[in-house]
Amino acid sequence: MIENLSMQITEELIEIRRDLHRIPELEFELYKTSSYIQQKLREYGIEFEIIRETAITGVIYGKKQGKTILLRADMDALPIEEKTNISFASIHKGFMHACGHDIHMTCLIGALKILNDIKDKLTGNVRFVFQPAEEGEGGAQIMIDSGIMENPHVDAAFALHVEPFEATGNIQIKHGAIMASPDNFEFTVYGKGGHGAYPNKCIDPILTACMIVNAMQSALSRSINPMEPYAVSVCNFNAGTYPNIIPDIAHVEGTARSFSLHMRDQLAAVLKKTAYAIAESMGASCDFRFIPLYPPLINNCDMNEIVKAAAKKMKNVNEVIELNEASMAGDDFSYFSQLVPASYFKLGVGNDNPDMNKPLHSAQFMVNEKALPIGASILAQIAF
């Protein structure tokens, strides 16, 4: 039933996805995107409310009393100039839906249309969430703080994410940790600038910062249990203005990723200790800051089984693949998974031509739109 209803609206889903792809917006500044989704919900007769100007939530109430599940789609795009040459490419210069959030929104819109049409057959309720700022500060926590987990009380949560290197028609799922905590760190080294010809009269912040970066990797390898996964990368290094001038300061930024709160604390402690110790040894000073972002995303095994059971009811899902490894990427759906049993799974959107498959956050990122009715129907089937 649900799969047939989804296939019947395939062309509409494609149109919605392309409309959303044209108007990518960032963080909470999602005025066109939010307005478009609101228009669709009104067309379908689905009531909703607005949170913080652009976030959208509401509840579809089933005919019979039962539990309430939450379905979430993120809305924000990325500051990337699109280079796909497709006819519906971004009209907002410098912005692009390069992480598939246009697909996520479309799949949820489709699922809600289906669920609203069959709400008399539902036992329980569906709380839906169109969430801003997944790529930034984390809009999930802000929506949770607004009270969306109550009235009615939410018992479980589900979300999907596109996977460009998985065949369309396949679903990926993983028990336990599936995404890391994507925390940031930064430090500034304060030295004593001067002429590059006389380094002995200076305290070189560039050399000191380089020594800190190298020492961090060594310190981590000798401080962290080698059986526990983590990733620490320095991704931004700024210092100096001219070839023969030793500057006064150097600024460094990076990311530290882990799968437990214990590991997060340990990474922060080792990085901080190393930065201060090396700076002191070189006669410099240092300011270090660890910036926690989202917690790690942990899937509930029982909720995963619901996803698998829903997929098995669908003819257009070929295979459910159980992943052995988690991703070091992060997603603030983790805030939902901290509060209720949750499942975050991946929707294969691989193109028929493998050469067209590009990674997430790529300016050439493209998806197979045949995945749209699959995503819509599996979300609806999970809820049902």
CSV table of C-alpha atoms in Angstrom, one decimal:
chain,number,residue,atom,x,y,z
A,1,MET,CA,0.0,0.0,0.0
A,2,ILE,CA,2.6,2.6,1.1
A,3,GLU,CA,5.1,1.7,-1.6
A,4,ASN,CA,2.4,2.0,-4.2
A,5,LEU,CA,1.3,5.4,-2.9
A,6,SER,CA,4.9,6.6,-3.0
A,7,MET,CA,5.5,5.4,-6.6
A,8,GLN,CA,2.3,7.3,-7.6
A,9,ILE,CA,3.8,10.6,-6.5
A,10,THR,CA,7.3,10.0,-8.0
A,11,GLU,CA,7.1,12.9,-10.5
A,12,GLU,CA,5.8,15.2,-7.8
A,13,LEU,CA,8.7,14.2,-5.6
A,14,ILE,CA,11.2,14.9,-8.4
A,15,GLU,CA,9.7,18.4,-8.9
A,16,ILE,CA,9.8,19.1,-5.2
A,17,ARG,CA,13.5,18.0,-4.9
A,18,ARG,CA,14.5,20.2,-7.9
A,19,ASP,CA,12.6,23.2,-6.5
A,20,LEU,CA,14.4,22.8,-3.2
A,21,HIS,CA,17.8,22.2,-4.9
A,22,ARG,CA,17.5,25.5,-6.7
A,23,ILE,CA,17.2,27.5,-3.5
A,24,PRO,CA,19.9,26.4,-1.0
A,25,GLU,CA,20.3,28.4,2.1
A,26,LEU,CA,22.5,28.2,5.2
A,27,GLU,CA,22.2,27.7,8.9
A,28,PHE,CA,19.0,29.3,10.2
A,29,GLU,CA,18.6,31.7,7.2
A,30,LEU,CA,16.2,29.3,5.4
A,31,TYR,CA,13.4,31.6,4.5
A,32,LYS,CA,12.7,30.4,1.0
A,33,THR,CA,13.2,26.8,1.9
A,34,SER,CA,10.9,27.0,4.9
A,35,SER,CA,8.3,28.9,3.0
A,36,TYR,CA,8.3,26.3,0.2
A,37,ILE,CA,7.8,23.4,2.7
A,38,GLN,CA,5.1,25.3,4.5
A,39,GLN,CA,3.3,25.7,1.2
A,40,LYS,CA,3.4,22.0,0.5
A,41,LEU,CA,2.2,21.1,3.9
A,42,ARG,CA,-0.8,23.4,3.5
A,43,GLU,CA,-1.6,21.8,0.1
A,44,TYR,CA,-1.7,18.4,1.9
A,45,GLY,CA,-3.8,19.7,4.7
A,46,ILE,CA,-1.1,19.1,7.3
A,47,GLU,CA,-1.0,21.4,10.3
A,48,PHE,CA,2.4,22.7,11.5
A,49,GLU,CA,4.1,25.4,13.6
A,50,ILE,CA,7.2,27.5,13.2
A,51,ILE,CA,10.1,27.6,15.6
A,52,ARG,CA,12.8,30.3,15.4
A,53,GLU,CA,11.4,31.7,12.1
A,54,THR,CA,12.3,28.9,9.8
A,55,ALA,CA,12.2,25.5,11.6
A,56,ILE,CA,9.0,23.5,11.1
A,57,THR,CA,7.3,20.9,13.2
A,58,GLY,CA,3.9,19.3,13.6
A,59,VAL,CA,2.0,16.1,14.4
A,60,ILE,CA,-0.1,13.8,12.3
A,61,TYR,CA,-2.5,12.1,14.8
A,62,GLY,CA,-3.5,8.5,14.1
A,63,LYS,CA,-7.1,7.4,14.5
A,64,LYS,CA,-6.1,5.1,17.4
A,65,GLN,CA,-4.1,5.9,20.4
A,66,GLY,CA,-0.5,4.7,20.5
A,67,LYS,CA,3.1,5.7,20.7
A,68,THR,CA,4.6,8.7,18.9
A,69,ILE,CA,7.6,8.6,16.7
A,70,LEU,CA,9.6,11.5,15.3
A,71,LEU,CA,10.8,11.8,11.7
A,72,ARG,CA,13.4,14.4,11.0
A,73,ALA,CA,14.9,16.0,7.9
A,74,ASP,CA,17.6,18.7,7.9
A,75,MET,CA,17.2,21.7,5.6
A,76,ASP,CA,20.4,23.7,5.4
A,77,ALA,CA,22.9,23.7,2.5
A,78,LEU,CA,26.6,24.4,2.3
A,79,PRO,CA,28.7,27.4,1.2
A,80,ILE,CA,29.9,25.7,-2.0
A,81,GLU,CA,29.7,26.9,-5.6
A,82,GLU,CA,27.8,24.3,-7.5
A,83,LYS,CA,29.6,22.7,-10.6
A,84,THR,CA,27.1,20.1,-11.8
A,85,ASN,CA,25.7,21.9,-14.9
A,86,ILE,CA,22.3,20.4,-14.2
A,87,SER,CA,19.3,22.4,-15.4
A,88,PHE,CA,18.0,22.9,-11.8
A,89,ALA,CA,21.4,24.0,-10.3
A,90,SER,CA,21.5,26.4,-7.4
A,91,ILE,CA,20.4,30.0,-8.2
A,92,HIS,CA,22.1,31.2,-5.0
A,93,LYS,CA,25.7,31.9,-5.9
A,94,GLY,CA,28.2,30.2,-3.6
A,95,PHE,CA,25.5,28.0,-2.0
A,96,MET,CA,24.7,24.4,-2.8
A,97,HIS,CA,22.8,21.3,-1.5
A,98,ALA,CA,26.0,19.3,-1.6
A,99,CYS,CA,25.1,17.0,1.3
A,100,GLY,CA,21.7,15.8,0.1
A,101,HIS,CA,19.5,17.7,2.5
A,102,ASP,CA,17.2,18.5,-0.5
A,103,ILE,CA,16.7,14.8,-0.8
A,104,HIS,CA,16.0,14.4,3.0
A,105,MET,CA,13.4,17.2,2.9
A,106,THR,CA,11.7,15.7,-0.2
A,107,CYS,CA,11.6,12.2,1.3
A,108,LEU,CA,10.0,13.5,4.5
A,109,ILE,CA,7.5,15.7,2.6
A,110,GLY,CA,6.5,12.6,0.6
A,111,ALA,CA,6.2,10.4,3.7
A,112,LEU,CA,4.0,13.0,5.4
A,113,LYS,CA,1.7,13.2,2.4
A,114,ILE,CA,1.3,9.4,2.4
A,115,LEU,CA,0.8,9.2,6.2
A,116,ASN,CA,-1.7,12.0,6.2
A,117,ASP,CA,-3.7,10.2,3.5
A,118,ILE,CA,-3.8,7.0,5.6
A,119,LYS,CA,-3.9,8.5,9.1
A,120,ASP,CA,-7.2,6.7,9.8
A,121,LYS,CA,-5.2,3.5,9.6
A,122,LEU,CA,-2.4,4.7,12.0
A,123,THR,CA,-2.2,3.6,15.6
A,124,GLY,CA,-0.2,6.4,17.3
A,125,ASN,CA,1.2,9.7,16.1
A,126,VAL,CA,4.0,11.0,13.9
A,127,ARG,CA,5.9,14.1,15.0
A,128,PHE,CA,7.7,15.6,12.0
A,129,VAL,CA,10.7,18.0,12.2
A,130,PHE,CA,12.2,20.1,9.4
A,131,GLN,CA,15.4,21.2,11.1
A,132,PRO,CA,17.8,24.0,10.3
A,133,ALA,CA,21.6,24.3,11.0
A,134,GLU,CA,22.7,20.7,10.9
A,135,GLU,CA,25.8,21.8,9.1
A,136,GLY,CA,26.5,24.5,11.7
A,137,GLU,CA,25.8,25.0,15.4
A,138,GLY,CA,23.2,22.3,15.6
A,139,GLY,CA,19.6,23.1,15.2
A,140,ALA,CA,18.4,19.9,16.7
A,141,GLN,CA,19.1,21.0,20.3
A,142,ILE,CA,17.3,24.3,19.8
A,143,MET,CA,14.2,22.4,18.6
A,144,ILE,CA,14.4,20.0,21.5
A,145,ASP,CA,14.6,23.0,23.9
A,146,SER,CA,11.4,24.4,22.3
A,147,GLY,CA,9.5,21.4,23.6
A,148,ILE,CA,8.9,19.2,20.5
A,149,MET,CA,9.6,16.0,22.4
A,150,GLU,CA,6.4,16.4,24.4
A,151,ASN,CA,2.7,17.0,23.8
A,152,PRO,CA,2.6,14.3,22.7
A,153,HIS,CA,5.6,12.5,24.2
A,154,VAL,CA,8.0,11.2,21.6
A,155,ASP,CA,8.9,7.5,22.1
A,156,ALA,CA,11.4,7.0,19.2
A,157,ALA,CA,13.1,8.9,16.4
A,158,PHE,CA,14.2,8.1,12.9
A,159,ALA,CA,16.2,9.9,10.1
A,160,LEU,CA,17.8,9.0,6.9
A,161,HIS,CA,20.9,10.4,5.1
A,162,VAL,CA,21.9,9.9,1.5
A,163,GLU,CA,24.9,7.7,0.6
A,164,PRO,CA,26.3,8.5,-2.9
A,165,PHE,CA,28.5,5.4,-3.0
A,166,GLU,CA,25.7,2.9,-2.2
A,167,ALA,CA,23.5,1.6,-5.1
A,168,THR,CA,20.1,3.1,-5.3
A,169,GLY,CA,17.7,0.6,-3.9
A,170,ASN,CA,19.9,-0.3,-1.0
A,171,ILE,CA,19.8,0.8,2.6
A,172,GLN,CA,22.7,0.9,5.0
A,173,ILE,CA,22.3,0.5,8.7
A,174,LYS,CA,24.6,0.0,11.7
A,175,HIS,CA,24.1,-1.0,15.3
A,176,GLY,CA,25.5,1.1,18.0
A,177,ALA,CA,27.7,4.1,17.1
A,178,ILE,CA,27.2,5.2,13.5
A,179,MET,CA,28.6,8.8,13.6
A,180,ALA,CA,31.3,10.5,15.6
A,181,SER,CA,31.2,13.5,17.8
A,182,PRO,CA,32.6,16.2,15.4
A,183,ASP,CA,34.3,18.5,17.9
A,184,ASN,CA,36.6,21.4,17.1
A,185,PHE,CA,39.7,22.8,18.7
A,186,GLU,CA,41.9,25.9,18.2
A,187,PHE,CA,44.9,27.5,19.7
A,188,THR,CA,46.9,30.7,19.2
A,189,VAL,CA,50.6,30.9,19.9
A,190,TYR,CA,52.0,34.2,21.0
A,191,GLY,CA,55.7,34.7,20.2
A,192,LYS,CA,58.0,37.7,19.5
A,193,GLY,CA,58.2,38.9,16.0
A,194,GLY,CA,61.1,40.3,14.1
A,195,HIS,CA,63.4,40.1,11.1
A,196,GLY,CA,63.7,36.7,9.5
A,197,ALA,CA,67.4,37.2,9.2
A,198,TYR,CA,67.7,37.2,13.0
A,199,PRO,CA,65.6,34.3,14.4
A,200,ASN,CA,67.7,34.2,17.5
A,201,LYS,CA,66.3,37.6,18.5
A,202,CYS,CA,62.7,36.3,18.1
A,203,ILE,CA,60.3,33.8,19.6
A,204,ASP,CA,59.0,32.1,16.4
A,205,PRO,CA,55.2,31.3,16.7
A,206,ILE,CA,55.2,29.5,13.4
A,207,LEU,CA,57.9,27.0,14.4
A,208,THR,CA,56.3,26.6,17.8
A,209,ALA,CA,52.8,26.0,16.3
A,210,CYS,CA,54.3,23.4,13.9
A,211,MET,CA,56.0,21.7,16.8
A,212,ILE,CA,52.7,21.6,18.7
A,213,VAL,CA,50.9,20.1,15.7
A,214,ASN,CA,53.5,17.3,15.4
A,215,ALA,CA,53.7,16.7,19.1
A,216,MET,CA,49.9,16.4,19.3
A,217,GLN,CA,49.9,13.3,17.1
A,218,SER,CA,52.7,11.7,19.0
A,219,ALA,CA,51.1,12.5,22.4
A,220,LEU,CA,47.8,11.1,21.3
A,221,SER,CA,49.4,7.9,20.0
A,222,ARG,CA,51.0,7.3,23.4
A,223,SER,CA,48.0,8.4,25.6
A,224,ILE,CA,44.9,6.9,23.9
A,225,ASN,CA,44.0,3.2,24.0
A,226,PRO,CA,44.9,2.0,20.5
A,227,MET,CA,41.7,-0.1,20.5
A,228,GLU,CA,39.5,3.0,20.7
A,229,PRO,CA,38.9,4.9,17.4
A,230,TYR,CA,39.5,8.6,17.1
A,231,ALA,CA,40.6,11.2,14.4
A,232,VAL,CA,42.4,14.4,15.0
A,233,SER,CA,43.2,16.6,12.0
A,234,VAL,CA,44.6,20.2,11.8
A,235,CYS,CA,42.8,21.9,8.9
A,236,ASN,CA,43.6,25.6,9.2
A,237,PHE,CA,47.0,27.2,9.9
A,238,ASN,CA,47.4,31.0,9.7
A,239,ALA,CA,50.5,33.0,10.4
A,240,GLY,CA,52.6,35.7,8.9
A,241,THR,CA,52.3,38.4,6.2
A,242,TYR,CA,55.7,38.6,4.4
A,243,PRO,CA,58.6,36.2,3.5
A,244,ASN,CA,61.2,37.9,5.8
A,245,ILE,CA,59.1,38.8,8.8
A,246,ILE,CA,58.7,36.5,11.7
A,247,PRO,CA,55.2,37.3,13.0
A,248,ASP,CA,54.0,37.7,16.6
A,249,ILE,CA,51.3,35.1,16.5
A,250,ALA,CA,50.2,31.9,14.7
A,251,HIS,CA,46.6,30.6,14.8
A,252,VAL,CA,45.7,26.9,14.3
A,253,GLU,CA,42.3,25.2,14.0
A,254,GLY,CA,41.3,21.5,13.7
A,255,THR,CA,38.8,18.8,14.4
A,256,ALA,CA,38.8,16.0,17.0
A,257,ARG,CA,36.4,13.1,16.5
A,258,SER,CA,35.4,10.3,18.8
A,259,PHE,CA,32.6,7.9,19.6
A,260,SER,CA,32.2,8.4,23.4
A,261,LEU,CA,32.0,11.2,25.9
A,262,HIS,CA,35.0,9.7,27.7
A,263,MET,CA,37.1,9.8,24.6
A,264,ARG,CA,36.0,13.3,23.9
A,265,ASP,CA,37.3,14.4,27.3
A,266,GLN,CA,40.5,12.5,26.9
A,267,LEU,CA,41.3,14.1,23.5
A,268,ALA,CA,40.6,17.6,24.9
A,269,ALA,CA,42.9,17.0,27.8
A,270,VAL,CA,45.8,15.6,25.8
A,271,LEU,CA,45.6,18.3,23.1
A,272,LYS,CA,45.5,21.1,25.7
A,273,LYS,CA,48.4,19.8,27.7
A,274,THR,CA,50.5,19.3,24.6
A,275,ALA,CA,49.9,22.8,23.3
A,276,TYR,CA,50.8,24.5,26.6
A,277,ALA,CA,53.8,22.4,27.2
A,278,ILE,CA,55.4,22.9,23.8
A,279,ALA,CA,54.7,26.6,23.8
A,280,GLU,CA,56.3,27.0,27.2
A,281,SER,CA,59.4,25.0,26.1
A,282,MET,CA,59.9,27.4,23.2
A,283,GLY,CA,59.5,30.5,25.4
A,284,ALA,CA,56.1,31.4,23.8
A,285,SER,CA,52.6,31.5,25.3
A,286,CYS,CA,49.5,29.8,24.1
A,287,ASP,CA,45.7,30.0,24.3
A,288,PHE,CA,43.9,26.7,23.7
A,289,ARG,CA,40.2,26.1,23.3
A,290,PHE,CA,38.3,22.8,22.8
A,291,ILE,CA,34.9,23.4,21.3
A,292,PRO,CA,32.4,20.5,21.8
A,293,LEU,CA,29.8,20.2,19.1
A,294,TYR,CA,27.4,17.3,18.8
A,295,PRO,CA,27.6,14.1,20.9
A,296,PRO,CA,28.3,10.8,19.0
A,297,LEU,CA,25.3,9.4,17.2
A,298,ILE,CA,24.3,6.0,18.7
A,299,ASN,CA,21.7,3.8,17.0
A,300,ASN,CA,19.3,1.6,19.1
A,301,CYS,CA,19.2,-2.0,17.9
A,302,ASP,CA,15.5,-2.4,18.3
A,303,MET,CA,14.8,0.7,16.2
A,304,ASN,CA,17.2,-0.6,13.6
A,305,GLU,CA,15.1,-3.8,13.4
A,306,ILE,CA,12.0,-1.6,12.7
A,307,VAL,CA,13.9,0.0,9.8
A,308,LYS,CA,14.9,-3.5,8.5
A,309,ALA,CA,11.4,-4.8,8.9
A,310,ALA,CA,10.0,-1.8,7.0
A,311,ALA,CA,12.6,-2.3,4.2
A,312,LYS,CA,11.7,-6.0,3.8
A,313,LYS,CA,8.1,-5.0,3.1
A,314,MET,CA,9.2,-2.9,0.1
A,315,LYS,CA,9.8,-4.3,-3.4
A,316,ASN,CA,12.0,-1.4,-4.5
A,317,VAL,CA,14.5,-2.0,-1.6
A,318,ASN,CA,17.0,-4.5,-2.9
A,319,GLU,CA,19.2,-5.0,0.1
A,320,VAL,CA,19.7,-3.9,3.7
A,321,ILE,CA,23.4,-3.7,4.3
A,322,GLU,CA,24.6,-3.8,7.9
A,323,LEU,CA,27.8,-1.7,8.3
A,324,ASN,CA,30.7,-2.9,10.3
A,325,GLU,CA,32.4,0.5,10.7
A,326,ALA,CA,31.0,3.8,11.9
A,327,SER,CA,31.7,7.1,10.1
A,328,MET,CA,34.0,9.8,11.6
A,329,ALA,CA,31.5,12.4,10.2
A,330,GLY,CA,28.9,13.8,12.6
A,331,ASP,CA,25.2,14.7,12.7
A,332,ASP,CA,23.2,16.5,15.3
A,333,PHE,CA,20.4,13.9,15.1
A,334,SER,CA,22.6,12.6,17.9
A,335,TYR,CA,20.7,14.9,20.3
A,336,PHE,CA,17.5,13.0,19.5
A,337,SER,CA,19.3,9.7,20.0
A,338,GLN,CA,20.4,10.7,23.4
A,339,LEU,CA,16.8,11.3,24.5
A,340,VAL,CA,14.9,8.4,22.9
A,341,PRO,CA,15.7,5.1,21.1
A,342,ALA,CA,16.6,6.1,17.6
A,343,SER,CA,17.8,4.8,14.2
A,344,TYR,CA,19.7,6.8,11.7
A,345,PHE,CA,20.1,4.9,8.4
A,346,LYS,CA,21.6,5.6,5.0
A,347,LEU,CA,19.7,5.7,1.7
A,348,GLY,CA,21.6,4.6,-1.4
A,349,VAL,CA,21.5,7.3,-4.1
A,350,GLY,CA,24.3,6.0,-6.3
A,351,ASN,CA,23.9,6.9,-10.0
A,352,ASP,CA,23.7,4.3,-12.8
A,353,ASN,CA,26.9,5.7,-14.2
A,354,PRO,CA,29.5,5.2,-11.3
A,355,ASP,CA,31.7,8.0,-12.7
A,356,MET,CA,28.9,10.5,-11.7
A,357,ASN,CA,29.1,9.5,-8.0
A,358,LYS,CA,30.9,12.2,-6.1
A,359,PRO,CA,31.4,12.5,-2.3
A,360,LEU,CA,29.2,14.5,0.0
A,361,HIS,CA,30.3,18.1,0.2
A,362,SER,CA,31.6,18.0,-3.4
A,363,ALA,CA,30.7,20.8,-5.9
A,364,GLN,CA,29.9,18.0,-8.4
A,365,PHE,CA,27.7,16.0,-6.0
A,366,MET,CA,24.7,14.5,-7.8
A,367,VAL,CA,22.2,11.8,-6.8
A,368,ASN,CA,19.9,9.3,-8.5
A,369,GLU,CA,16.4,10.7,-8.2
A,370,LYS,CA,15.0,7.1,-8.4
A,371,ALA,CA,15.8,7.0,-4.7
A,372,LEU,CA,13.1,9.6,-3.8
A,373,PRO,CA,10.1,7.3,-3.7
A,374,ILE,CA,12.2,4.7,-1.9
A,375,GLY,CA,13.1,7.2,0.8
A,376,ALA,CA,9.6,8.6,1.1
A,377,SER,CA,8.0,5.1,1.4
A,378,ILE,CA,10.5,3.7,3.9
A,379,LEU,CA,10.0,6.7,6.2
A,380,ALA,CA,6.2,6.2,5.9
A,381,GLN,CA,6.5,2.4,6.4
A,382,ILE,CA,8.6,2.9,9.5
A,383,ALA,CA,6.0,5.1,11.0
A,384,PHE,CA,3.2,2.8,10.0
